[in-house]
mmCIF file of C-alpha atoms in Angstrom:
data_model
loop_
_atom_site.group_PDB
_atom_site.id
_atom_site.type_symbol
_atom_site.label_atom_id
_atom_site.label_comp_id
_atom_site.label_asym_id
_atom_site.label_seq_id
_atom_site.Cartn_x
_atom_site.Cartn_y
_atom_site.Cartn_z
ATOM 1 C CA MET A 1 243.579 -119.460 -10.271
ATOM 2 C CA ALA A 2 242.691 -122.876 -8.073
ATOM 3 C CA SER A 3 239.307 -124.211 -8.426
ATOM 4 C CA LEU A 4 236.584 -123.557 -5.541
ATOM 5 C CA VAL A 5 234.396 -125.866 -3.953
ATOM 6 C CA ARG A 6 231.055 -124.805 -5.050
ATOM 7 C CA HIS A 7 228.857 -126.899 -2.761
ATOM 8 C CA VAL A 8 229.545 -130.514 -1.106
ATOM 9 C CA THR A 9 226.212 -132.840 -2.687
ATOM 10 C CA PHE A 10 224.676 -135.752 -0.679
ATOM 11 C CA ASP A 11 222.573 -138.340 -2.626
ATOM 12 C CA CYS A 12 219.418 -139.042 -0.853
ATOM 13 C CA ALA A 13 216.107 -140.407 -1.124
ATOM 14 C CA ASP A 14 214.179 -137.274 -0.018
ATOM 15 C CA PRO A 15 216.267 -134.137 -0.677
ATOM 16 C CA TYR A 16 213.999 -131.771 0.782
ATOM 17 C CA ALA A 17 213.758 -133.362 4.111
ATOM 18 C CA LEU A 18 217.266 -134.158 4.736
ATOM 19 C CA ALA A 19 217.913 -130.480 3.413
ATOM 20 C CA GLY A 20 215.690 -129.283 6.173
ATOM 21 C CA PHE A 21 217.868 -131.185 8.970
ATOM 22 C CA TRP A 22 221.173 -129.756 7.345
ATOM 23 C CA ALA A 23 219.661 -126.132 7.228
ATOM 24 C CA ALA A 24 218.740 -126.297 11.018
ATOM 25 C CA VAL A 25 222.321 -127.831 11.734
ATOM 26 C CA LEU A 26 223.869 -124.951 10.118
ATOM 27 C CA ASP A 27 221.284 -122.158 10.417
ATOM 28 C CA GLY A 28 221.008 -121.806 6.790
ATOM 29 C CA THR A 29 218.155 -121.562 4.379
ATOM 30 C CA ILE A 30 216.949 -123.846 1.604
ATOM 31 C CA ALA A 31 216.530 -122.221 -1.823
ATOM 32 C CA GLU A 32 213.121 -119.986 -1.966
ATOM 33 C CA ASN A 33 212.684 -122.196 -5.169
ATOM 34 C CA ASP A 34 213.201 -125.506 -3.761
ATOM 35 C CA LEU A 35 210.065 -127.513 -2.769
ATOM 36 C CA PRO A 36 209.228 -131.016 -1.222
ATOM 37 C CA GLY A 37 209.297 -133.383 -4.119
ATOM 38 C CA ASP A 38 212.197 -131.566 -5.947
ATOM 39 C CA PRO A 39 215.031 -133.729 -7.057
ATOM 40 C CA GLU A 40 217.546 -130.951 -6.047
ATOM 41 C CA VAL A 41 217.448 -129.020 -2.939
ATOM 42 C CA LEU A 42 220.299 -126.517 -2.105
ATOM 43 C CA VAL A 43 220.819 -125.158 1.452
ATOM 44 C CA THR A 44 223.155 -122.136 1.700
ATOM 45 C CA SER A 45 224.840 -120.938 5.095
ATOM 46 C CA ALA A 46 227.739 -118.791 6.207
ATOM 47 C CA GLY A 47 230.228 -121.227 5.746
ATOM 48 C CA THR A 48 229.186 -123.595 2.824
ATOM 49 C CA ALA A 49 226.325 -124.702 0.324
ATOM 50 C CA LEU A 50 225.273 -128.180 0.438
ATOM 51 C CA LEU A 51 223.146 -129.568 -2.301
ATOM 52 C CA PHE A 52 221.050 -132.657 -2.067
ATOM 53 C CA ILE A 53 220.038 -134.896 -5.264
ATOM 54 C CA ALA A 54 217.389 -137.603 -5.230
ATOM 55 C CA VAL A 55 218.872 -140.886 -5.994
ATOM 56 C CA PRO A 56 216.930 -144.551 -6.261
ATOM 57 C CA ASP A 57 219.650 -146.539 -4.642
ATOM 58 C CA ALA A 58 220.010 -146.578 -0.750
ATOM 59 C CA LYS A 59 223.334 -145.957 1.345
ATOM 60 C CA VAL A 60 225.177 -149.220 1.806
ATOM 61 C CA VAL A 61 228.654 -148.182 3.131
ATOM 62 C CA LYS A 62 230.447 -145.782 5.254
ATOM 63 C CA ASN A 63 230.904 -142.417 3.943
ATOM 64 C CA ARG A 64 234.260 -141.900 2.015
ATOM 65 C CA LEU A 65 233.966 -138.199 2.817
ATOM 66 C CA HIS A 66 232.450 -136.776 5.695
ATOM 67 C CA VAL A 67 231.845 -132.783 7.014
ATOM 68 C CA ASP A 68 233.290 -131.809 10.432
ATOM 69 C CA LEU A 69 231.561 -129.187 12.104
ATOM 70 C CA GLN A 70 232.749 -126.732 14.817
ATOM 71 C CA PRO A 71 230.479 -124.827 16.864
ATOM 72 C CA GLN A 72 230.673 -121.032 16.731
ATOM 73 C CA ASP A 73 228.563 -119.782 19.751
ATOM 74 C CA ARG A 74 228.221 -123.024 22.163
ATOM 75 C CA THR A 75 230.666 -125.560 22.971
ATOM 76 C CA ARG A 76 231.024 -129.178 21.406
ATOM 77 C CA ASP A 77 229.115 -130.858 24.001
ATOM 78 C CA GLU A 78 226.049 -128.447 23.683
ATOM 79 C CA GLU A 79 226.144 -128.579 19.934
ATOM 80 C CA VAL A 80 225.794 -132.387 20.171
ATOM 81 C CA GLU A 81 223.108 -132.094 22.605
ATOM 82 C CA ARG A 82 221.727 -129.644 20.012
ATOM 83 C CA LEU A 83 222.004 -132.017 17.061
ATOM 84 C CA LEU A 84 220.704 -134.827 18.928
ATOM 85 C CA ALA A 85 217.488 -132.890 19.335
ATOM 86 C CA LEU A 86 217.378 -132.040 15.740
ATOM 87 C CA GLY A 87 217.151 -135.875 15.281
ATOM 88 C CA ALA A 88 221.056 -136.917 14.749
ATOM 89 C CA THR A 89 222.623 -140.006 16.260
ATOM 90 C CA VAL A 90 225.870 -140.644 17.890
ATOM 91 C CA VAL A 91 228.033 -143.138 16.279
ATOM 92 C CA GLY A 92 231.466 -142.559 18.385
ATOM 93 C CA ASP A 93 232.515 -140.838 21.159
ATOM 94 C CA HIS A 94 236.006 -139.637 20.446
ATOM 95 C CA ARG A 95 236.161 -137.332 23.372
ATOM 96 C CA LYS A 96 239.092 -137.409 26.090
ATOM 97 C CA PRO A 97 239.251 -136.434 29.788
ATOM 98 C CA ASP A 98 241.473 -133.281 28.932
ATOM 99 C CA GLY A 99 238.363 -132.037 26.740
ATOM 100 C CA ALA A 100 240.346 -132.922 23.186
ATOM 101 C CA GLY A 101 238.521 -135.351 20.828
ATOM 102 C CA TRP A 102 235.232 -135.474 18.941
ATOM 103 C CA VAL A 103 231.963 -136.957 18.524
ATOM 104 C CA THR A 104 230.956 -138.950 15.234
ATOM 105 C CA MET A 105 227.330 -138.382 14.386
ATOM 106 C CA ALA A 106 224.987 -139.489 11.792
ATOM 107 C CA ASP A 107 222.189 -137.637 10.220
ATOM 108 C CA PRO A 108 218.800 -139.047 9.696
ATOM 109 C CA VAL A 109 219.791 -140.932 6.779
ATOM 110 C CA GLY A 110 222.986 -142.089 8.127
ATOM 111 C CA ASN A 111 225.558 -139.648 6.503
ATOM 112 C CA GLU A 112 228.236 -139.302 9.266
ATOM 113 C CA PHE A 113 229.733 -136.107 10.185
ATOM 114 C CA CYS A 114 231.991 -135.029 13.325
ATOM 115 C CA VAL A 115 231.550 -132.411 15.781
ATOM 116 C CA GLU A 116 234.915 -130.704 16.968
ATOM 117 C CA ARG A 117 235.673 -128.347 19.824
ATOM 118 C CA SER A 118 234.597 -124.924 19.474
ATOM 119 C CA ALA A 119 237.482 -122.118 18.436
ATOM 120 C CA ALA A 120 236.935 -120.858 22.225
ATOM 121 C CA GLU A 121 237.382 -124.133 23.606
ATOM 122 C CA ARG A 122 240.310 -124.659 21.377
ATOM 123 C CA ALA A 123 241.879 -121.148 22.537
ATOM 124 C CA SER A 124 241.030 -121.893 26.279
ATOM 125 C CA ALA A 125 242.825 -125.581 25.790
ATOM 126 C CA ALA A 126 245.972 -123.630 24.477
ATOM 127 C CA ALA A 127 246.405 -121.080 26.989
ATOM 128 C CA SER A 128 245.961 -123.460 29.811
#
């Protein structure tokens, strides 16, 4: 049997704060035994688990790996607005007039991620 990804790990200065942002993004939960000030904080959600680990050095270059999000119960554009309200920022807008494309965003500490169209939007475009 092949290996499975157990979780994706983020290095950061404040694991609990960043985990709170991502728990809200993914409608996930922070592990009950993880508290502010802990060196590791785990977020679990329906699709994945993310682990946030305290490191002393700051992020200085673009991520070599990023997460692609696909909204489940709203459109891509609605999700972008929701994430902006949670504290994300837009890094690049790659949406096209025909509805294709994605939005590159950054979490509160600068980790980039993309927001793609929902499955419903993709199916609607394919049926057209």
